[in-house]
Coordinates of C-alpha atoms in Angstrom, one line a residue:
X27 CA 0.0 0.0 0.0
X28 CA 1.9 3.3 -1.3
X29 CA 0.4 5.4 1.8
X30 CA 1.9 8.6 3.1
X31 CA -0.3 9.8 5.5
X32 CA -3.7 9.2 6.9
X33 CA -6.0 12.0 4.9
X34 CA -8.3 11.0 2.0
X35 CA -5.8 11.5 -0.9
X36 CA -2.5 10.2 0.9
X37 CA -2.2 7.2 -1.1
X38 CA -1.7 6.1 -4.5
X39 CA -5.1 4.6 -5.4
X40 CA -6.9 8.1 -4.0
X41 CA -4.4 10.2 -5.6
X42 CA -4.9 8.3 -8.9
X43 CA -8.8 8.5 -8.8
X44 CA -8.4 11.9 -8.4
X45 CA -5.8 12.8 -11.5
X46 CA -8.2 10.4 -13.0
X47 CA -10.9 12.6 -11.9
X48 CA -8.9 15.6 -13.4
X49 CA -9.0 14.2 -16.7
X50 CA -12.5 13.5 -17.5
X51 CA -14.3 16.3 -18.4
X52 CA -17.0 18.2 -16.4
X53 CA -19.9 16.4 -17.2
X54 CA -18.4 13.1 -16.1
X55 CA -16.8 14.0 -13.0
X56 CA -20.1 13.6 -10.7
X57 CA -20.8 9.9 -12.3
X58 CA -17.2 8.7 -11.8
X59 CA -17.3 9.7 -7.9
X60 CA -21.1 8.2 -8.2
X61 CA -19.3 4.7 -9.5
X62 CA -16.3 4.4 -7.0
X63 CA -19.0 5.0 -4.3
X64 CA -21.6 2.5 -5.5
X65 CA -18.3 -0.1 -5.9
X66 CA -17.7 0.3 -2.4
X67 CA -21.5 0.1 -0.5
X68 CA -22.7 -2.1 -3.2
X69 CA -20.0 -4.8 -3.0
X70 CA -20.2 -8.3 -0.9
X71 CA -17.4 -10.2 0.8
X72 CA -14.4 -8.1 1.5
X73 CA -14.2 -5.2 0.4
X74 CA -10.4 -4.6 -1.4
X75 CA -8.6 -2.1 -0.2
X76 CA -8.0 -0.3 -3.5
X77 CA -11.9 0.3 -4.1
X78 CA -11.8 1.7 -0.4
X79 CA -9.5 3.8 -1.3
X80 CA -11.2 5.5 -4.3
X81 CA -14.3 5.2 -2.4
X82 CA -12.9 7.5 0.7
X83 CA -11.6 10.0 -1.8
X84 CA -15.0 10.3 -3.6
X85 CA -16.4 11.2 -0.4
X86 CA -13.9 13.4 0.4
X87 CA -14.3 15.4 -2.7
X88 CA -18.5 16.0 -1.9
X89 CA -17.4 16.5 1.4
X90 CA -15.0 19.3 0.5
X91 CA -18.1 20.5 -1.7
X92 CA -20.4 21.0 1.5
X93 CA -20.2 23.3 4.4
X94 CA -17.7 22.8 7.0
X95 CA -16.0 20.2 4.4
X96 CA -11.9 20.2 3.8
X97 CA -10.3 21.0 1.1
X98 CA -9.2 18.5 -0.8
X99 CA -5.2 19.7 -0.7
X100 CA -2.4 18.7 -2.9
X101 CA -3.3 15.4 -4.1
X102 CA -7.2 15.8 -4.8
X103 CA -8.3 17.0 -7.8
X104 CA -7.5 20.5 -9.1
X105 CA -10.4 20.5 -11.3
X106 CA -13.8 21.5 -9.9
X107 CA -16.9 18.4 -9.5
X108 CA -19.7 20.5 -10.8
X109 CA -23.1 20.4 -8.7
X110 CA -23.6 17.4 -6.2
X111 CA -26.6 15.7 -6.5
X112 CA -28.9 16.1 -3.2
X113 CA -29.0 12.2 -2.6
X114 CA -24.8 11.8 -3.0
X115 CA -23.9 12.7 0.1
X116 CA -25.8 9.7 1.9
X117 CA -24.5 7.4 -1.4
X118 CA -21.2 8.6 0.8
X119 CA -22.1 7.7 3.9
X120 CA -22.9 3.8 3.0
X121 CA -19.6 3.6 1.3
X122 CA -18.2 5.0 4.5
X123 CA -19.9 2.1 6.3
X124 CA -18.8 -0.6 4.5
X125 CA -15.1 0.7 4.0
X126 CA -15.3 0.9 8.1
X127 CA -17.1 -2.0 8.3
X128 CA -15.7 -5.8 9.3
X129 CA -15.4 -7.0 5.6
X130 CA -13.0 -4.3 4.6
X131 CA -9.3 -5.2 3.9
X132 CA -8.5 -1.2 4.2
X133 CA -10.3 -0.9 7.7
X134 CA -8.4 -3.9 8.5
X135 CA -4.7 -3.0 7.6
X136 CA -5.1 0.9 9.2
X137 CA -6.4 -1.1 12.4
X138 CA -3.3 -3.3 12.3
X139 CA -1.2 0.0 12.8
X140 CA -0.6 2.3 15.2
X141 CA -1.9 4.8 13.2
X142 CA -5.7 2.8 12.9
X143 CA -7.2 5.4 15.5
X144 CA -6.4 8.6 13.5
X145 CA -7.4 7.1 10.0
X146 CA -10.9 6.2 11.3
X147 CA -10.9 10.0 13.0
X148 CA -10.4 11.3 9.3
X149 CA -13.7 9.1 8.5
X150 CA -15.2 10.3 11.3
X151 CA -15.2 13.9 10.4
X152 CA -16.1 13.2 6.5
X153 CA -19.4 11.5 8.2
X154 CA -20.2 14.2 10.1
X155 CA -19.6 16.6 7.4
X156 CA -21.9 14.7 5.5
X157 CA -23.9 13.6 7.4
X158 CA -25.0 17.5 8.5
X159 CA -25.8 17.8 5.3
X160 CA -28.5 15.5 4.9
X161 CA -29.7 16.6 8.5
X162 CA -30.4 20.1 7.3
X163 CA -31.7 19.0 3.8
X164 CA -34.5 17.2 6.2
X165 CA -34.8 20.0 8.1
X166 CA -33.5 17.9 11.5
X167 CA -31.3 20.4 13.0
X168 CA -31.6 20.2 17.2
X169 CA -32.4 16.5 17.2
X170 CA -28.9 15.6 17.6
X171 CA -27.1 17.3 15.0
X172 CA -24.3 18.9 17.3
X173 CA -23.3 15.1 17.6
X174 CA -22.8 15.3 13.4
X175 CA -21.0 18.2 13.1
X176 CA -24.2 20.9 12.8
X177 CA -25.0 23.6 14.8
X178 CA -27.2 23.9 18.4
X179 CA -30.4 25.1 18.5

């Protein structure tokens, strides 16, 4: 596994998918982060690391997209996604499940190093970031939402 660090895009697989990303144009951007997440939450048996991978940097990039989202820094895409649909963000958040999930080869081999804690924190804070959004789409801020990122009421 050609990891550097513990963020979205510091691997090789993400920072492929998202030059790869960079390379489509415009109008196919949105469908290819729609396919790397439907790879991931759609899939049975173990999940491969690789497809966990590319399925954590989609959701990074909608994240990034959304309020209170990261950047994607130096290894994301440079080029912009174009509109998110309404429904991606929770698309994200079953892909986030099943990459954390006990079928996961990626959850597996960050939990057999020291660094396991912090890489699931990263996921942590791309859930809440997403799902916040989906909480305020509903119209469910104060039932909880501080615990996902939103605000009080």
């Amino acid at each position: 596994m050609g990891t550097w660090g513990m963020g979205p895009f510091d691997n090789d697989h993400a920072a492929d998918f998202a030059g790869d990303l960079d390379e489509l144009p415009v109008g196919e951007r949105i469908g290819a982060v729609e396919k790397a997440l439907l790879v991931a939450a759609e899939s049975e048996g173990e999940l491969a690391a690789d497809i966990g991978d590319h399925a954590v940097a989609a959701a990074a990039v909608i994240a990034a997209d959304l309020p209170g989202g990261d950047p994607v820094g130096v290894y994301g895409p440079e080029e912009p996604l174009g509109a998110i649909p309404d429904w991606m963000p929770a698309l994200a958040l079953k892909a986030l499940d099943r990459i954390t999930g006990p079928e996961s080869e990626l959850a597996e081999l960050w939990d057999d190093t020291e660094h396991g804690p912090q890489w699931r924190s990263v996921i942590r804070r791309l859930r809440r970031v997403l799902a916040a959004r989906g909480l305020e789409q509903e119209g469910l801020w104060g039932y909880g939402a501080e615990d996902l990122g939103g605000p009080r009421s």
